[in-house]
Amino acid sequence: MLQAPMISCPLKQTNDIDWVSPLKNYIRQTYGDDPERYVEECNTLNRLRQDMRGAGKDSTAGRDLLYRYYGQLELLDLRFPVDENHIKISFTWFDAFTHKPTAQYSLAYEKASIIFNISAVLSCYAAYQNRFEDTGQKASYHSFQAAAGMFTYINENFLHAPSTDLSRETVKALIAIMLAQGQEVFLEKQIADGRKLGLLAKLSSQAASLYAQATEGVQENVNRGVFERVWLHLSQVKTNYFSSLAQHYQALADADAGSYGTAIARLQVAEAEGKDAVRIANAFPSTMSAASNLSSETGSSLIEMSKRHVTNVQEKLSSFNKDNDFIYHQSVPVEASLNPVPKLQAAKPMPVSDLYQGQDIQRIIGPDIFQKIIPMSVTESASLYDEEKAKLVRAEAENVETADGEMVASLDYLKLPGSLNIMKGGMDQETIVDEEFRGWCEELAGHEPFQRAFDQLQADKGSILSTLDRCSKQLDMEESVCEKMRSKHGGDWTQQPSSRLTSTLRSDIRSYRGAVDEASSSDAQLLHTSQQHESDFDEMRSAGETDEADVLYQRAMLHAGANRGKGRNGVASPLSPNGEGNLLDDDFSEGSLTVMDQITKVEELLRKLELIKRDRAQVLKDLKEKVHNDDISNVLILNKKSISSHENQLFQSELEKFRPYQNRLLSSTHKQNSTMKELTRTYGVLLQDKRVKAEQAKYEGFHRQQNFVLAKYKKVFQAFKDLIHGLMSAQSFYSEMKDTVESLDKNVETFVNNRRAEGAQLLHRIEHDRGGNVEGQADRERDRLQQLMERMSIDSSSSPRKPGTSRPTQQSRTSQSNDQRSAQPLPISPSYSSKPPSHYGNGPPSMKTPISASSYHSTHRQAPAELAHPNSPGSEIHHSGNTGGGSDPYNPMAYPFQSPTSPPTQPSHQSQQYPQAQHQNLPQGYIPPPPPPGPPPSAQGNYGNPSYPYPSGPGGYAYNPPRKSSATQPHSDPWAGLNTWK
């Protein structure tokens, strides 16, 4: 038996085109990228179109090739505008029925032609199936509906058809044909399965109606010369055939219902329709054109199918008439009075999205060829979507962090699980030495006692004080000698008083002595701290050296009365005479859970909470990974044309994929809350047990004593660190102070030597002047007596001598001698600036500017009148002169006294006696002393002031970088030849 023939649509044909060059030009001009990077993609698209041209029409492979090319065109359209104004490519297609060529630059025309060919391939695939098999029937039924859906997509999306085969009338007729044939295939399946007669009648009636609509469309297209006329004959035959079949099955249903008269009337109508079908089938041509896609057996198949049906109808009609005549005697109604047979639609146009239902459409289309090119609008939308994902992750992470924090806070408040460990094991683990305590002992190990360091500090301090005492004695002796000589010689002793010149040196001595005194108080505090903790230091040092920190710890606990536990190995501690049992050994109450059972229950709840926390962390990790790997660029590209109006809806629908993770996190939070409530209740019951209360009180006492021991040794260790720091600061302080005091000692020695040399020369001059004056007075007396005798001479007529020939008198010789002596150089006392240091504190104080030895000279001429009257105005002019060059003589009178605090009140003549020189000339060998490590202590004793540079207490020395004085120059002994000067 032959199966009913089916109509299939022919395919459109096309010419070859070139995708490569236009796409490369557009990439270069619009995207600004190197088009050579996309040569492979362009060639792939070109090959897809060539493969599509040779797609077979009777297999799924051809359908897949066409659909793959169409899918890539859809993706291409989202990145490249292919039209007459941008990427200009001429697409030429030939009409599927008239074979007339049509060329356009529109990509929409290319896509519509591809969809038409997909529909044609689907119709061919459905028509060629063997419908006597279930798989063939299913494939045929699905393909006819898919073809109708693709044709419907053309009519809905491509409104202006450039060719006849894509016109709305043609496509509409093709849709009717595909749906009618799909209904027919479904009806064949139901007839083969023996369904109810009423159902078969309704399906047949719907098939007849669809074929009637198809006949109208085919008739119109045949009149226009589009379709083959055999399509019209086939549609007419099937219209009459299925109309007859519907009346036939409805008649059988009426007969089963007892309406024999109605059944006979319907069979009569069915017979008439069947005969019309046979008549049209007999007129079917025996040969078919290739354009019709029908085989040569189509006519014979239609004739056989129609005749067989008419024979069945006639047999039933004869049988029903006989039964009605002899048995039922029902009247037969006329045809016009018969109700139409109801219709039941079984074939519908299938949407394009359902074409590959149950299959991976992405596998059919393949990866996006130009996926590396992302339009800017899509990138912006993807960034907005990433922000939405980030908000989601942040919210869930905050919820997880909050839940974890609540769990930790609750467990800390309940002191779990630490309190359980105490309940189970008593205080066994508490007697183990604290690791921090062990570290303290190890740090003290090998450290020498502090006594040697304190002895060294005392030695340094004694050396400094002895040097300062020596300096003071030298200055006092020099001042005493100077004043004694002044009282002896009176006005002839013109050497400047020492008190004005030594004010700076004495101020420095006082400052250094005060700093040392303040340091002594700090040393005393350090020593007191060392003596206070000496025994503790020795114990910790010994424990660290012998690795017996645990022994010291347990001894301290014993001393504090806290040794109630066991040793670390589970046996009684050797320091405890009687080992005590733990809490679990006392469980002998009746009628209630033991302590161990209650502890086990609490531990089970703790494990459950830990599991909830771990699972929640894993879910959050999975969510972050899922969000990180989520990329909807392709979805955004596919929805590029509608994303502007439905962006939020699209984002929300995409975010729904993370909903399962959110639900799991929320569920874990609820589960944690319920478990925590149960844990609180169970643990509260455990704490109310009298045995637990007793053990808890015992442990709290033990814990307090343990804290006492640790606090004690922590204080000892801190004192040790403070001692180390304080001694290091003290050593640094005394080292710098020794350098400073040594420099001061050298300056004092230089000053005293210069003053003694100056005094020796001044004493020599005074003694010489006094001897010269006695001799001159005797000569003048002789001259006066001689003149007197000459005036009294009788020989008054003798002529006097000429002044030019008289010998020089003793007075003139004496005057000349004085002039010569006055030309000898006089040593002048050096002057030291008494200006206090310009800077105190922790920073480096300013140093005095060193003066070169070239500024000192041994020649200094002075007029005799100036020697006799050192305070005369002429003396001031002489001393204040010659101050501009490097050859100025050393003049100690040119350096007026400046008090460190305020200048002393002096008479007006004294302030004029020592004019200020422009350049301070210091004596040869003078080395400016470095400033002390700190400022001199105030009279109020601010050593303990935190703002003072030298705070008291351990480590109370301010640290300054060490300052080294320059090397002193060797000099000759200035006391040579002065043994007679006392």
PDB file of N, CA, C and O in Angstrom, residues 94-101 164-165 224-226:
ATOM      1  N   PHE A  94      17.737  33.662  -6.716  1.00  0.00           N
ATOM      2  CA  PHE A  94      16.783  33.324  -7.789  1.00  0.00           C
ATOM      3  C   PHE A  94      15.486  32.833  -7.164  1.00  0.00           C
ATOM      4  O   PHE A  94      15.497  32.073  -6.188  1.00  0.00           O
ATOM      5  N   ASP A  95      14.372  33.246  -7.766  1.00  0.00           N
ATOM      6  CA  ASP A  95      13.060  32.864  -7.256  1.00  0.00           C
ATOM      7  C   ASP A  95      12.905  31.350  -7.290  1.00  0.00           C
ATOM      8  O   ASP A  95      13.300  30.689  -8.256  1.00  0.00           O
ATOM      9  N   ALA A  96      12.353  30.794  -6.205  1.00  0.00           N
ATOM     10  CA  ALA A  96      12.218  29.340  -6.101  1.00  0.00           C
ATOM     11  C   ALA A  96      11.228  28.782  -7.113  1.00  0.00           C
ATOM     12  O   ALA A  96      11.327  27.602  -7.502  1.00  0.00           O
ATOM     13  N   PHE A  97      10.266  29.609  -7.611  1.00  0.00           N
ATOM     14  CA  PHE A  97       9.231  29.112  -8.522  1.00  0.00           C
ATOM     15  C   PHE A  97       9.411  29.668  -9.928  1.00  0.00           C
ATOM     16  O   PHE A  97       9.309  28.924 -10.921  1.00  0.00           O
ATOM     17  N   THR A  98       9.712  30.968 -10.041  1.00  0.00           N
ATOM     18  CA  THR A  98       9.850  31.576 -11.368  1.00  0.00           C
ATOM     19  C   THR A  98      11.294  31.607 -11.834  1.00  0.00           C
ATOM     20  O   THR A  98      11.541  31.874 -13.015  1.00  0.00           O
ATOM     21  N   HIS A  99      12.238  31.402 -10.910  1.00  0.00           N
ATOM     22  CA  HIS A  99      13.680  31.384 -11.196  1.00  0.00           C
ATOM     23  C   HIS A  99      14.201  32.727 -11.705  1.00  0.00           C
ATOM     24  O   HIS A  99      15.242  32.779 -12.369  1.00  0.00           O
ATOM     25  N   LYS A 100      13.528  33.798 -11.366  1.00  0.00           N
ATOM     26  CA  LYS A 100      13.992  35.121 -11.745  1.00  0.00           C
ATOM     27  C   LYS A 100      14.986  35.622 -10.678  1.00  0.00           C
ATOM     28  O   LYS A 100      14.751  35.474  -9.486  1.00  0.00           O
ATOM     29  N   PRO A 101      16.108  36.242 -11.091  1.00  0.00           N
ATOM     30  CA  PRO A 101      17.095  36.725 -10.096  1.00  0.00           C
ATOM     31  C   PRO A 101      16.645  38.039  -9.472  1.00  0.00           C
ATOM     32  O   PRO A 101      16.027  38.888 -10.125  1.00  0.00           O
ATOM     33  N   THR A 164       8.800  37.093  -5.731  1.00  0.00           N
ATOM     34  CA  THR A 164       7.467  36.488  -5.663  1.00  0.00           C
ATOM     35  C   THR A 164       7.389  35.401  -4.599  1.00  0.00           C
ATOM     36  O   THR A 164       6.400  35.299  -3.874  1.00  0.00           O
ATOM     37  N   ASP A 165       8.436  34.598  -4.494  1.00  0.00           N
ATOM     38  CA  ASP A 165       8.369  33.491  -3.547  1.00  0.00           C
ATOM     39  C   ASP A 165       8.346  33.956  -2.097  1.00  0.00           C
ATOM     40  O   ASP A 165       7.931  33.206  -1.213  1.00  0.00           O
ATOM     41  N   ARG A 224      -1.425  33.040 -11.132  1.00  0.00           N
ATOM     42  CA  ARG A 224      -0.354  34.013 -11.363  1.00  0.00           C
ATOM     43  C   ARG A 224       0.869  33.370 -12.002  1.00  0.00           C
ATOM     44  O   ARG A 224       1.852  34.043 -12.274  1.00  0.00           O
ATOM     45  N   GLY A 225       0.819  32.068 -12.175  1.00  0.00           N
ATOM     46  CA  GLY A 225       1.926  31.368 -12.802  1.00  0.00           C
ATOM     47  C   GLY A 225       3.064  31.083 -11.864  1.00  0.00           C
ATOM     48  O   GLY A 225       4.211  30.927 -12.306  1.00  0.00           O
ATOM     49  N   VAL A 226       2.760  31.015 -10.562  1.00  0.00           N
ATOM     50  CA  VAL A 226       3.809  30.776  -9.578  1.00  0.00           C
ATOM     51  C   VAL A 226       3.903  29.287  -9.264  1.00  0.00           C
ATOM     52  O   VAL A 226       4.977  28.683  -9.367  1.00  0.00           O
TER      53      VAL A 226
END
